[in-house]
Amino acid sequence: MSGPVASLSAVAVDYPRGRALGPVDLALAPGEIVALVGPSGCGKSTALRLLAGLEAPTQGAVTRATGRGETSVVFQAPTLAPWLSARDNVALPLELAGVGKREARAAAEEALAKVGLASAAAARPAQLSGGMAMRVSLARALVTRPRLLLLDEPFAALDEITRRVLADDVLALAAELAPAVVFVTHNVEEAVYMAGRVVVMTPGPGRIAGEIAIEGAVPRPPGFRTTAAFRAAAEAVSELLATASERAA
Amino acid sequence: MKRILPPLILVAALLAGWEIACRALVVPPYLLPPPSAVWTALLESWPLLLSSAWATLSTALLALVIASLVACGLALTVSLNRVLEDAVRPIAVTLQVTPLVAIAPLVTIWAGIDHPERAVIGLAAVVAFFPIFSGALAGLKSVDPDLARLFDLHGATPFQRLTRLRLPSAVPALLEGHKVAAGLAVIGAVVAEFVAGSGGAQGLAWRILEAYNRLQTAKVFAALVMLAILGVALHAIMEALERRLLHFWRGR
Protein backbone atom coordinates (compact mmCIF):
# COMPACT_ATOMS: atom_id res chain seq x y z
CA MET A 1 0.00 0.00 0.00
CA SER A 2 2.98 2.34 0.11
CA GLY A 3 3.46 2.92 -3.65
CA PRO A 4 1.24 5.26 -5.66
CA VAL A 5 -2.27 4.06 -6.56
CA ALA A 6 -1.82 5.49 -10.03
CA SER A 7 0.69 7.73 -11.72
CA LEU A 8 1.38 9.56 -14.95
CA SER A 9 5.07 9.75 -15.95
CA ALA A 10 5.99 12.18 -18.74
CA VAL A 11 2.62 11.50 -20.28
CA ALA A 12 1.42 13.34 -23.39
CA VAL A 13 -1.75 12.97 -25.43
CA ASP A 14 -2.03 14.10 -29.07
CA TYR A 15 -5.35 14.52 -30.84
CA PRO A 16 -5.69 15.04 -34.60
CA ARG A 17 -5.92 18.80 -34.05
CA GLY A 18 -2.77 18.92 -31.95
CA ARG A 19 -1.34 18.21 -28.52
CA ALA A 20 -4.03 18.19 -25.84
CA LEU A 21 -1.95 17.36 -22.81
CA GLY A 22 1.57 17.10 -21.62
CA PRO A 23 4.07 16.16 -20.90
CA VAL A 24 2.85 15.90 -17.29
CA ASP A 25 3.84 13.94 -14.19
CA LEU A 26 1.40 13.16 -11.41
CA ALA A 27 1.45 10.49 -8.71
CA LEU A 28 -1.41 9.64 -6.37
CA ALA A 29 -0.71 8.32 -2.90
CA PRO A 30 -3.30 5.97 -1.35
CA GLY A 31 -6.11 7.88 0.32
CA GLU A 32 -5.05 11.36 -0.74
CA ILE A 33 -7.44 13.85 -2.30
CA VAL A 34 -6.11 15.82 -5.26
CA ALA A 35 -7.96 18.58 -7.09
CA LEU A 36 -7.13 19.41 -10.70
CA VAL A 37 -7.95 23.07 -11.37
CA GLY A 38 -7.69 25.04 -14.55
CA PRO A 39 -9.57 26.74 -17.37
CA SER A 40 -11.38 24.70 -20.03
CA GLY A 41 -9.08 22.99 -22.50
CA CYS A 42 -6.27 22.49 -20.00
CA GLY A 43 -6.49 18.71 -20.24
CA LYS A 44 -8.02 18.05 -16.80
CA SER A 45 -10.59 15.62 -18.15
CA THR A 46 -8.02 13.96 -20.41
CA ALA A 47 -5.77 13.42 -17.38
CA LEU A 48 -8.70 11.86 -15.57
CA ARG A 49 -9.49 9.49 -18.43
CA LEU A 50 -5.81 8.45 -18.55
CA LEU A 51 -5.88 7.64 -14.83
CA ALA A 52 -9.09 5.66 -15.35
CA GLY A 53 -7.52 3.70 -18.19
CA LEU A 54 -10.29 4.87 -20.53
CA GLU A 55 -7.76 6.48 -22.83
CA ALA A 56 -4.18 5.59 -23.78
CA PRO A 57 -1.36 8.18 -23.81
CA THR A 58 0.51 9.02 -27.01
CA GLN A 59 3.76 9.22 -25.03
CA GLY A 60 4.93 8.33 -21.55
CA ALA A 61 3.58 5.74 -19.16
CA VAL A 62 0.48 5.41 -17.03
CA THR A 63 0.86 3.01 -14.13
CA ARG A 64 -2.11 1.81 -12.18
CA ALA A 65 -1.89 -0.33 -9.07
CA THR A 66 -5.64 -0.91 -9.14
CA GLY A 67 -7.25 -3.99 -10.62
CA ARG A 68 -10.39 -4.14 -12.68
CA GLY A 69 -13.37 -2.68 -10.87
CA GLU A 70 -11.19 -0.86 -8.32
CA THR A 71 -11.46 2.44 -10.18
CA SER A 72 -14.68 4.43 -10.24
CA VAL A 73 -15.56 7.54 -12.23
CA VAL A 74 -18.24 10.13 -11.49
CA PHE A 75 -18.99 12.07 -14.66
CA GLN A 76 -20.11 15.68 -15.16
CA ALA A 77 -23.72 14.61 -15.64
CA PRO A 78 -25.23 11.91 -13.40
CA THR A 79 -25.08 9.55 -16.43
CA LEU A 80 -27.77 7.23 -15.12
CA ALA A 81 -29.61 4.76 -17.32
CA PRO A 82 -33.15 6.21 -17.57
CA TRP A 83 -34.74 2.77 -17.87
CA LEU A 84 -33.33 1.52 -14.57
CA SER A 85 -34.40 2.39 -11.02
CA ALA A 86 -31.92 4.18 -8.77
CA ARG A 87 -31.15 0.87 -7.08
CA ASP A 88 -30.56 -0.99 -10.36
CA ASN A 89 -28.37 1.86 -11.60
CA VAL A 90 -26.20 1.54 -8.51
CA ALA A 91 -26.15 -2.26 -8.78
CA LEU A 92 -25.05 -2.12 -12.42
CA PRO A 93 -21.23 -2.04 -11.93
CA LEU A 94 -21.43 -5.03 -9.60
CA GLU A 95 -23.66 -6.96 -11.98
CA LEU A 96 -21.31 -6.22 -14.88
CA ALA A 97 -18.51 -7.68 -12.77
CA GLY A 98 -20.50 -10.87 -12.33
CA VAL A 99 -21.93 -10.35 -8.84
CA GLY A 100 -25.31 -12.06 -8.40
CA LYS A 101 -28.42 -9.95 -8.80
CA ARG A 102 -29.64 -10.31 -5.21
CA GLU A 103 -26.25 -9.56 -3.69
CA ALA A 104 -25.69 -6.61 -6.04
CA ARG A 105 -29.08 -5.13 -5.14
CA ALA A 106 -28.46 -5.47 -1.42
CA ALA A 107 -25.11 -3.69 -1.81
CA ALA A 108 -26.80 -1.03 -3.94
CA GLU A 109 -29.41 -0.35 -1.30
CA GLU A 110 -26.71 -0.02 1.32
CA ALA A 111 -24.79 2.43 -0.90
CA LEU A 112 -27.95 4.45 -1.51
CA ALA A 113 -28.59 4.62 2.21
CA LYS A 114 -25.08 6.05 2.68
CA VAL A 115 -25.85 8.94 0.33
CA GLY A 116 -29.17 9.51 2.08
CA LEU A 117 -31.39 8.11 -0.66
CA ALA A 118 -32.63 4.86 0.90
CA SER A 119 -36.22 5.90 0.25
CA ALA A 120 -35.58 6.68 -3.43
CA ALA A 121 -34.29 3.21 -4.35
CA ALA A 122 -37.27 2.44 -6.59
CA ALA A 123 -37.37 5.87 -8.27
CA ARG A 124 -36.32 6.35 -11.86
CA PRO A 125 -33.71 9.02 -12.76
CA ALA A 126 -36.43 11.18 -14.38
CA GLN A 127 -38.14 11.41 -11.01
CA LEU A 128 -35.03 12.64 -9.18
CA SER A 129 -33.76 16.19 -8.78
CA GLY A 130 -30.31 17.05 -10.17
CA GLY A 131 -28.72 16.78 -6.73
CA MET A 132 -30.40 13.45 -5.99
CA ALA A 133 -29.36 12.04 -9.37
CA MET A 134 -25.76 13.09 -8.67
CA ARG A 135 -25.98 11.29 -5.30
CA VAL A 136 -27.15 8.11 -7.05
CA SER A 137 -24.17 8.50 -9.38
CA LEU A 138 -21.91 8.84 -6.34
CA ALA A 139 -23.44 5.73 -4.76
CA ARG A 140 -22.80 3.85 -8.00
CA ALA A 141 -19.14 4.93 -7.88
CA LEU A 142 -18.75 3.82 -4.26
CA VAL A 143 -20.65 0.54 -4.38
CA THR A 144 -17.60 -1.25 -5.81
CA ARG A 145 -15.45 0.02 -2.88
CA PRO A 146 -12.89 1.62 -5.25
CA ARG A 147 -9.26 2.33 -4.39
CA LEU A 148 -9.25 5.15 -6.92
CA LEU A 149 -12.19 7.55 -7.25
CA LEU A 150 -12.17 10.00 -10.15
CA LEU A 151 -14.65 12.88 -10.29
CA ASP A 152 -14.97 14.93 -13.47
CA GLU A 153 -16.59 18.26 -12.51
CA PRO A 154 -19.34 16.33 -10.79
CA PHE A 155 -21.18 19.34 -9.37
CA ALA A 156 -20.91 21.64 -12.39
CA ALA A 157 -24.65 21.57 -13.11
CA LEU A 158 -25.81 22.03 -9.52
CA ASP A 159 -26.72 25.13 -7.51
CA GLU A 160 -24.28 26.47 -4.91
CA ILE A 161 -26.07 25.07 -1.84
CA THR A 162 -26.39 21.57 -3.31
CA ARG A 163 -22.75 21.76 -4.36
CA ARG A 164 -21.60 22.44 -0.81
CA VAL A 165 -23.74 19.71 0.72
CA LEU A 166 -22.51 17.21 -1.85
CA ALA A 167 -18.89 18.26 -1.34
CA ASP A 168 -19.23 17.42 2.35
CA ASP A 169 -20.91 14.12 1.46
CA VAL A 170 -18.06 13.17 -0.86
CA LEU A 171 -15.51 13.97 1.84
CA ALA A 172 -17.38 11.96 4.48
CA LEU A 173 -17.76 8.96 2.20
CA ALA A 174 -14.15 9.17 1.03
CA ALA A 175 -13.01 9.26 4.67
CA GLU A 176 -14.81 5.97 5.25
CA LEU A 177 -13.44 4.02 2.27
CA ALA A 178 -10.18 6.01 1.96
CA PRO A 179 -9.73 5.75 -1.82
CA ALA A 180 -7.32 8.08 -3.58
CA VAL A 181 -9.54 10.81 -5.02
CA VAL A 182 -8.89 12.98 -8.07
CA PHE A 183 -11.33 15.78 -8.43
CA VAL A 184 -11.58 17.98 -11.53
CA THR A 185 -13.14 21.41 -11.11
CA HIS A 186 -12.75 24.99 -12.20
CA ASN A 187 -14.07 26.30 -8.93
CA VAL A 188 -11.05 27.36 -6.84
CA GLU A 189 -12.87 27.42 -3.50
CA GLU A 190 -14.31 23.96 -4.07
CA ALA A 191 -10.83 22.66 -4.86
CA VAL A 192 -9.30 24.19 -1.73
CA TYR A 193 -12.18 22.98 0.43
CA MET A 194 -12.02 19.38 -0.73
CA ALA A 195 -8.43 18.59 -1.58
CA GLY A 196 -5.25 18.07 0.38
CA ARG A 197 -3.34 19.05 -2.75
CA VAL A 198 -4.47 21.42 -5.49
CA VAL A 199 -2.79 20.93 -8.87
CA VAL A 200 -3.09 23.96 -11.17
CA MET A 201 -3.18 23.29 -14.89
CA THR A 202 -2.87 25.61 -17.91
CA PRO A 203 -4.10 25.08 -21.46
CA GLY A 204 -2.51 24.98 -24.89
CA PRO A 205 -1.28 22.21 -24.47
CA GLY A 206 -2.37 21.13 -20.99
CA ARG A 207 0.47 21.38 -18.47
CA ILE A 208 0.83 21.36 -14.72
CA ALA A 209 1.77 24.90 -13.68
CA GLY A 210 2.30 24.07 -10.04
CA GLU A 211 0.65 22.69 -6.96
CA ILE A 212 -0.34 23.95 -3.54
CA ALA A 213 -0.75 21.80 -0.45
CA ILE A 214 -3.78 22.59 1.71
CA GLU A 215 -3.38 22.22 5.48
CA GLY A 216 -6.04 20.97 7.84
CA ALA A 217 -8.11 17.93 8.62
CA VAL A 218 -10.39 16.25 6.06
CA PRO A 219 -13.43 16.14 6.34
CA ARG A 220 -13.34 19.87 6.94
CA PRO A 221 -14.51 21.27 10.25
CA PRO A 222 -17.60 23.53 10.15
CA GLY A 223 -16.72 27.09 9.23
CA PHE A 224 -13.54 26.07 7.42
CA ARG A 225 -14.50 28.31 4.52
CA THR A 226 -14.28 31.40 6.75
CA THR A 227 -10.84 30.68 8.22
CA ALA A 228 -7.78 32.72 7.31
CA ALA A 229 -5.98 29.54 6.19
CA PHE A 230 -8.76 28.80 3.68
CA ARG A 231 -8.73 32.36 2.31
CA ALA A 232 -4.95 32.33 2.02
CA ALA A 233 -4.90 29.00 0.19
CA ALA A 234 -7.68 30.07 -2.21
CA GLU A 235 -5.80 33.31 -2.83
CA ALA A 236 -2.58 31.39 -3.58
CA VAL A 237 -4.33 29.04 -6.03
CA SER A 238 -6.04 31.96 -7.80
CA GLU A 239 -2.72 33.78 -8.11
CA LEU A 240 -0.98 30.72 -9.51
CA LEU A 241 -3.83 30.27 -12.02
CA ALA A 242 -3.61 33.93 -13.07
CA THR A 243 0.17 34.05 -13.57
CA ALA A 244 0.19 30.67 -15.31
CA SER A 245 -2.54 31.75 -17.74
CA GLU A 246 -0.70 34.99 -18.44
CA ARG A 247 2.43 33.07 -19.27
CA ALA A 248 0.46 30.66 -21.47
CA ALA A 249 -1.21 33.54 -23.32
CA MET B 1 -62.10 22.14 -25.90
CA LYS B 2 -60.41 25.43 -26.75
CA ARG B 3 -58.05 23.59 -29.06
CA ILE B 4 -60.72 21.51 -30.77
CA LEU B 5 -63.10 24.41 -31.42
CA PRO B 6 -61.11 26.44 -34.02
CA PRO B 7 -60.54 23.51 -36.44
CA LEU B 8 -64.20 22.44 -36.00
CA ILE B 9 -65.42 25.92 -36.88
CA LEU B 10 -63.08 26.09 -39.87
CA VAL B 11 -64.22 22.70 -41.20
CA ALA B 12 -67.88 23.62 -40.71
CA ALA B 13 -67.34 26.92 -42.55
CA LEU B 14 -65.54 25.19 -45.42
CA LEU B 15 -68.28 22.56 -45.73
CA ALA B 16 -71.00 25.23 -45.69
CA GLY B 17 -69.17 27.28 -48.34
CA TRP B 18 -68.71 24.16 -50.44
CA GLU B 19 -72.40 23.23 -50.18
CA ILE B 20 -73.58 26.76 -50.98
CA ALA B 21 -71.17 27.12 -53.91
CA CYS B 22 -72.25 23.78 -55.41
CA ARG B 23 -75.92 24.78 -55.26
CA ALA B 24 -75.48 28.39 -56.34
CA LEU B 25 -73.21 27.60 -59.28
CA VAL B 26 -75.12 24.41 -60.22
CA VAL B 27 -71.90 22.36 -60.36
CA PRO B 28 -72.56 18.95 -61.94
CA PRO B 29 -72.32 16.29 -59.16
CA TYR B 30 -69.88 14.10 -61.11
CA LEU B 31 -67.45 17.05 -61.11
CA LEU B 32 -67.87 18.11 -57.49
CA PRO B 33 -70.68 16.67 -55.38
CA PRO B 34 -71.87 18.82 -52.47
CA PRO B 35 -71.07 17.63 -48.92
CA SER B 36 -74.69 16.56 -48.49
CA ALA B 37 -74.31 14.11 -51.39
CA VAL B 38 -71.07 12.78 -49.89
CA TRP B 39 -72.88 12.30 -46.59
CA THR B 40 -75.67 10.40 -48.36
CA ALA B 41 -73.10 8.21 -50.11
CA LEU B 42 -71.44 7.53 -46.75
CA LEU B 43 -74.76 6.53 -45.18
CA GLU B 44 -75.61 4.27 -48.14
CA SER B 45 -72.33 2.39 -48.37
CA TRP B 46 -70.80 2.52 -44.91
CA PRO B 47 -70.88 -1.27 -44.28
CA LEU B 48 -68.91 -1.85 -47.47
CA LEU B 49 -66.57 1.06 -46.73
CA LEU B 50 -66.01 -0.22 -43.21
CA SER B 51 -65.04 -3.68 -44.42
CA SER B 52 -62.76 -2.10 -47.04
CA ALA B 53 -61.19 0.08 -44.37
CA TRP B 54 -60.58 -3.03 -42.32
CA ALA B 55 -58.97 -4.72 -45.34
CA THR B 56 -56.63 -1.75 -45.84
CA LEU B 57 -55.87 -1.54 -42.13
CA SER B 58 -55.10 -5.24 -41.75
CA THR B 59 -52.88 -5.10 -44.84
CA ALA B 60 -51.04 -2.12 -43.37
CA LEU B 61 -50.66 -3.74 -39.95
CA LEU B 62 -49.37 -7.01 -41.42
CA ALA B 63 -46.91 -5.00 -43.53
CA LEU B 64 -45.88 -3.11 -40.40
CA VAL B 65 -45.14 -6.34 -38.52
CA ILE B 66 -43.11 -7.75 -41.42
CA ALA B 67 -41.23 -4.46 -41.87
CA SER B 68 -40.57 -4.26 -38.13
CA LEU B 69 -39.09 -7.76 -37.95
CA VAL B 70 -36.90 -7.33 -41.01
CA ALA B 71 -35.82 -3.76 -40.17
CA CYS B 72 -34.99 -4.50 -36.51
CA GLY B 73 -33.12 -7.68 -37.41
CA LEU B 74 -31.13 -5.95 -40.12
CA ALA B 75 -30.42 -2.85 -38.01
CA LEU B 76 -29.14 -5.03 -35.18
CA THR B 77 -26.90 -7.06 -37.48
CA VAL B 78 -25.58 -3.98 -39.22
CA SER B 79 -24.97 -2.07 -35.99
CA LEU B 80 -22.58 -4.77 -34.81
CA ASN B 81 -20.20 -4.21 -37.69
CA ARG B 82 -19.01 -0.88 -39.07
CA VAL B 83 -18.03 -2.34 -42.48
CA LEU B 84 -21.42 -4.01 -42.86
CA GLU B 85 -23.16 -0.73 -42.05
CA ASP B 86 -21.14 1.15 -44.63
CA ALA B 87 -21.99 -1.54 -47.16
CA VAL B 88 -25.73 -1.66 -46.47
CA ARG B 89 -26.51 2.04 -45.98
CA PRO B 90 -26.15 3.25 -49.61
CA ILE B 91 -28.27 0.33 -50.84
CA ALA B 92 -30.96 1.12 -48.28
CA VAL B 93 -30.95 4.81 -49.24
CA THR B 94 -31.15 3.98 -52.95
CA LEU B 95 -34.15 1.75 -52.35
CA GLN B 96 -35.74 4.43 -50.17
CA VAL B 97 -35.51 7.20 -52.77
CA THR B 98 -36.93 4.96 -55.50
CA PRO B 99 -40.67 5.76 -55.86
CA LEU B 100 -42.94 2.97 -54.63
CA VAL B 101 -45.03 2.99 -57.82
CA ALA B 102 -41.88 2.38 -59.87
CA ILE B 103 -41.09 -0.91 -58.16
CA ALA B 104 -44.73 -2.00 -57.89
CA PRO B 105 -44.84 -3.85 -61.24
CA LEU B 106 -41.76 -5.89 -60.30
CA VAL B 107 -43.12 -6.81 -56.89
CA THR B 108 -46.45 -7.74 -58.49
CA ILE B 109 -44.67 -10.09 -60.91
CA TRP B 110 -42.64 -11.69 -58.11
CA ALA B 111 -45.65 -12.07 -55.83
CA GLY B 112 -47.43 -13.91 -58.63
CA ILE B 113 -50.12 -12.34 -60.80
CA ASP B 114 -52.73 -14.43 -58.94
CA HIS B 115 -51.76 -12.94 -55.58
CA PRO B 116 -52.07 -9.16 -55.77
CA GLU B 117 -52.69 -9.05 -52.00
CA ARG B 118 -49.16 -10.38 -51.42
CA ALA B 119 -47.77 -7.67 -53.66
CA VAL B 120 -49.72 -5.03 -51.74
CA ILE B 121 -48.43 -6.27 -48.39
CA GLY B 122 -44.88 -6.44 -49.75
CA LEU B 123 -45.02 -2.90 -51.14
CA ALA B 124 -46.50 -1.46 -47.95
CA ALA B 125 -43.77 -3.26 -45.98
CA VAL B 126 -41.08 -1.68 -48.18
CA VAL B 127 -42.43 1.78 -47.32
CA ALA B 128 -42.72 0.98 -43.61
CA PHE B 129 -39.22 -0.53 -43.52
CA PHE B 130 -37.14 2.65 -43.66
CA PRO B 131 -38.33 4.67 -40.69
CA ILE B 132 -37.99 1.58 -38.50
CA PHE B 133 -34.57 0.68 -39.91
CA SER B 134 -33.11 4.15 -39.55
CA GLY B 135 -34.76 4.64 -36.15
CA ALA B 136 -33.41 1.35 -34.87
CA LEU B 137 -29.93 2.03 -36.23
CA ALA B 138 -29.83 5.56 -34.83
CA GLY B 139 -31.20 4.27 -31.51
CA LEU B 140 -28.61 1.53 -31.22
CA LYS B 141 -25.90 4.14 -31.76
CA SER B 142 -27.42 6.83 -29.53
CA VAL B 143 -25.76 5.53 -26.40
CA ASP B 144 -24.66 8.11 -23.82
CA PRO B 145 -20.84 8.10 -24.29
CA ASP B 146 -20.19 8.42 -20.55
CA LEU B 147 -22.50 5.50 -19.83
CA ALA B 148 -20.51 3.53 -22.44
CA ARG B 149 -17.31 4.52 -20.58
CA LEU B 150 -18.82 3.15 -17.40
CA PHE B 151 -19.33 -0.18 -19.17
CA ASP B 152 -15.69 -0.03 -20.36
CA LEU B 153 -14.50 0.74 -16.87
CA HIS B 154 -16.21 -2.29 -15.39
CA GLY B 155 -15.11 -4.64 -18.14
CA ALA B 156 -18.53 -5.34 -19.66
CA THR B 157 -18.71 -8.13 -22.24
CA PRO B 158 -19.99 -7.34 -25.76
CA PHE B 159 -23.19 -9.21 -24.89
CA GLN B 160 -23.73 -7.15 -21.72
CA ARG B 161 -23.06 -4.01 -23.73
CA LEU B 162 -25.74 -5.00 -26.22
CA THR B 163 -28.47 -6.20 -23.87
CA ARG B 164 -27.93 -3.81 -20.98
CA LEU B 165 -26.87 -0.65 -22.80
CA ARG B 166 -27.56 -0.45 -26.52
CA LEU B 167 -30.92 -2.19 -26.77
CA PRO B 168 -32.53 -0.27 -23.90
CA SER B 169 -30.99 2.99 -25.19
CA ALA B 170 -32.62 2.36 -28.57
CA VAL B 171 -36.18 2.16 -27.24
CA PRO B 172 -37.28 5.81 -27.76
CA ALA B 173 -35.96 5.94 -31.35
CA LEU B 174 -37.54 2.54 -32.07
CA LEU B 175 -40.95 3.73 -30.86
CA GLU B 176 -40.68 6.90 -32.93
CA GLY B 177 -39.73 4.83 -35.99
CA HIS B 178 -42.73 2.53 -35.58
CA LYS B 179 -45.09 5.48 -35.17
CA VAL B 180 -43.93 7.03 -38.45
CA ALA B 181 -43.91 3.63 -40.16
CA ALA B 182 -47.53 2.88 -39.20
CA GLY B 183 -48.75 5.99 -41.01
CA LEU B 184 -46.57 5.23 -44.01
CA ALA B 185 -47.80 1.62 -44.11
CA VAL B 186 -51.38 2.82 -44.69
CA ILE B 187 -50.25 5.19 -47.43
CA GLY B 188 -48.12 2.40 -48.90
CA ALA B 189 -51.04 -0.06 -48.81
CA VAL B 190 -53.33 2.38 -50.64
CA VAL B 191 -50.75 3.29 -53.27
CA ALA B 192 -49.89 -0.36 -53.77
CA GLU B 193 -53.56 -1.27 -54.19
CA PHE B 194 -53.84 1.36 -56.90
CA VAL B 195 -50.90 -0.06 -58.79
CA ALA B 196 -51.06 -3.76 -58.06
CA GLY B 197 -54.54 -4.32 -56.77
CA SER B 198 -57.03 -5.88 -59.08
CA GLY B 199 -59.47 -8.73 -58.66
CA GLY B 200 -58.63 -9.83 -55.14
CA ALA B 201 -58.09 -6.35 -53.74
CA GLN B 202 -60.76 -5.27 -51.28
CA GLY B 203 -59.20 -2.18 -49.75
CA LEU B 204 -60.28 1.45 -49.78
CA ALA B 205 -58.18 2.21 -52.86
CA TRP B 206 -60.23 -0.31 -54.76
CA ARG B 207 -63.47 1.41 -53.59
CA ILE B 208 -62.08 4.70 -54.91
CA LEU B 209 -61.11 3.18 -58.26
CA GLU B 210 -64.44 1.45 -58.59
CA ALA B 211 -66.45 4.62 -57.90
CA TYR B 212 -64.15 6.64 -60.15
CA ASN B 213 -64.66 4.26 -63.07
CA ARG B 214 -68.43 4.77 -62.73
CA LEU B 215 -68.05 8.54 -62.24
CA GLN B 216 -69.72 8.20 -58.81
CA THR B 217 -67.74 11.10 -57.45
CA ALA B 218 -69.67 11.28 -54.19
CA LYS B 219 -68.59 7.70 -53.44
CA VAL B 220 -64.99 8.63 -54.18
CA PHE B 221 -65.30 11.32 -51.54
CA ALA B 222 -66.99 8.91 -49.13
CA ALA B 223 -64.06 6.48 -49.47
CA LEU B 224 -61.63 9.38 -49.00
CA VAL B 225 -63.40 10.41 -45.80
CA MET B 226 -63.10 6.83 -44.55
CA LEU B 227 -59.41 6.78 -45.45
CA ALA B 228 -58.82 10.05 -43.61
CA ILE B 229 -60.60 8.72 -40.52
CA LEU B 230 -58.52 5.54 -40.68
CA GLY B 231 -55.27 7.50 -40.97
CA VAL B 232 -56.07 9.90 -38.13
CA ALA B 233 -57.27 7.08 -35.86
CA LEU B 234 -54.15 5.00 -36.49
CA HIS B 235 -51.93 8.02 -35.86
CA ALA B 236 -53.72 8.76 -32.58
CA ILE B 237 -53.45 5.13 -31.45
CA MET B 238 -49.74 4.92 -32.29
CA GLU B 239 -49.05 8.19 -30.54
CA ALA B 240 -50.88 7.05 -27.40
CA LEU B 241 -49.01 3.73 -27.54
CA GLU B 242 -45.69 5.53 -27.89
CA ARG B 243 -46.48 7.75 -24.91
CA ARG B 244 -47.48 4.81 -22.76
CA LEU B 245 -44.39 2.78 -23.60
CA LEU B 246 -42.07 5.76 -23.14
CA HIS B 247 -43.71 6.40 -19.79
CA PHE B 248 -42.96 2.82 -18.86
CA TRP B 249 -39.39 3.09 -20.19
CA ARG B 250 -38.40 6.13 -18.16
CA GLY B 251 -40.84 5.57 -15.31
CA ARG B 252 -42.55 8.92 -15.68
XYZ file of C-alpha atoms in Angstrom, chain B residues 48-184:
137
model
C -68.912 -1.849 -47.471
C -66.572 1.056 -46.726
C -66.008 -0.220 -43.213
C -65.038 -3.683 -44.417
C -62.765 -2.099 -47.037
C -61.186 0.078 -44.375
C -60.580 -3.033 -42.318
C -58.973 -4.724 -45.336
C -56.629 -1.754 -45.838
C -55.874 -1.537 -42.131
C -55.097 -5.244 -41.750
C -52.879 -5.103 -44.841
C -51.035 -2.121 -43.370
C -50.662 -3.743 -39.953
C -49.369 -7.007 -41.418
C -46.912 -5.002 -43.527
C -45.878 -3.108 -40.404
C -45.143 -6.336 -38.524
C -43.106 -7.746 -41.417
C -41.233 -4.459 -41.868
C -40.570 -4.264 -38.132
C -39.094 -7.760 -37.946
C -36.896 -7.332 -41.010
C -35.817 -3.760 -40.165
C -34.985 -4.499 -36.510
C -33.116 -7.677 -37.412
C -31.133 -5.949 -40.124
C -30.420 -2.848 -38.009
C -29.144 -5.025 -35.176
C -26.896 -7.062 -37.478
C -25.585 -3.977 -39.221
C -24.966 -2.071 -35.991
C -22.578 -4.766 -34.806
C -20.205 -4.207 -37.687
C -19.012 -0.884 -39.072
C -18.027 -2.343 -42.478
C -21.417 -4.009 -42.861
C -23.160 -0.733 -42.051
C -21.138 1.153 -44.632
C -21.993 -1.543 -47.164
C -25.735 -1.656 -46.473
C -26.510 2.037 -45.976
C -26.145 3.248 -49.615
C -28.273 0.325 -50.842
C -30.956 1.118 -48.284
C -30.947 4.806 -49.235
C -31.152 3.977 -52.949
C -34.154 1.752 -52.349
C -35.742 4.426 -50.170
C -35.509 7.205 -52.767
C -36.933 4.961 -55.502
C -40.666 5.755 -55.856
C -42.942 2.974 -54.629
C -45.027 2.987 -57.817
C -41.880 2.384 -59.868
C -41.089 -0.914 -58.163
C -44.733 -2.001 -57.891
C -44.845 -3.854 -61.235
C -41.762 -5.886 -60.301
C -43.121 -6.806 -56.887
C -46.447 -7.741 -58.491
C -44.669 -10.090 -60.908
C -42.643 -11.691 -58.113
C -45.654 -12.069 -55.835
C -47.430 -13.913 -58.631
C -50.121 -12.343 -60.798
C -52.726 -14.430 -58.940
C -51.762 -12.937 -55.579
C -52.069 -9.160 -55.766
C -52.687 -9.049 -52.001
C -49.159 -10.377 -51.415
C -47.766 -7.669 -53.655
C -49.724 -5.026 -51.739
C -48.427 -6.272 -48.387
C -44.883 -6.439 -49.749
C -45.016 -2.901 -51.136
C -46.502 -1.460 -47.952
C -43.770 -3.262 -45.984
C -41.082 -1.683 -48.182
C -42.426 1.782 -47.321
C -42.718 0.978 -43.613
C -39.224 -0.527 -43.519
C -37.144 2.653 -43.665
C -38.331 4.666 -40.689
C -37.991 1.581 -38.501
C -34.569 0.685 -39.908
C -33.106 4.149 -39.549
C -34.764 4.641 -36.149
C -33.406 1.348 -34.867
C -29.934 2.034 -36.229
C -29.830 5.561 -34.825
C -31.201 4.274 -31.514
C -28.613 1.527 -31.217
C -25.897 4.136 -31.755
C -27.425 6.831 -29.535
C -25.756 5.526 -26.403
C -24.665 8.115 -23.820
C -20.843 8.097 -24.289
C -20.192 8.420 -20.547
C -22.495 5.498 -19.834
C -20.514 3.528 -22.437
C -17.306 4.523 -20.579
C -18.822 3.149 -17.397
C -19.331 -0.176 -19.173
C -15.695 -0.031 -20.363
C -14.498 0.737 -16.869
C -16.212 -2.295 -15.387
C -15.112 -4.645 -18.144
C -18.532 -5.338 -19.657
C -18.706 -8.131 -22.240
C -19.992 -7.341 -25.762
C -23.195 -9.212 -24.889
C -23.733 -7.145 -21.722
C -23.060 -4.013 -23.729
C -25.743 -4.998 -26.222
C -28.475 -6.197 -23.874
C -27.931 -3.808 -20.976
C -26.869 -0.654 -22.796
C -27.557 -0.454 -26.523
C -30.924 -2.191 -26.766
C -32.532 -0.266 -23.899
C -30.989 2.990 -25.188
C -32.622 2.361 -28.571
C -36.184 2.162 -27.238
C -37.276 5.811 -27.764
C -35.956 5.939 -31.347
C -37.540 2.544 -32.072
C -40.948 3.735 -30.862
C -40.680 6.902 -32.933
C -39.727 4.832 -35.995
C -42.726 2.533 -35.575
C -45.090 5.477 -35.173
C -43.930 7.033 -38.446
C -43.914 3.627 -40.158
C -47.531 2.880 -39.197
C -48.746 5.995 -41.009
C -46.573 5.229 -44.015
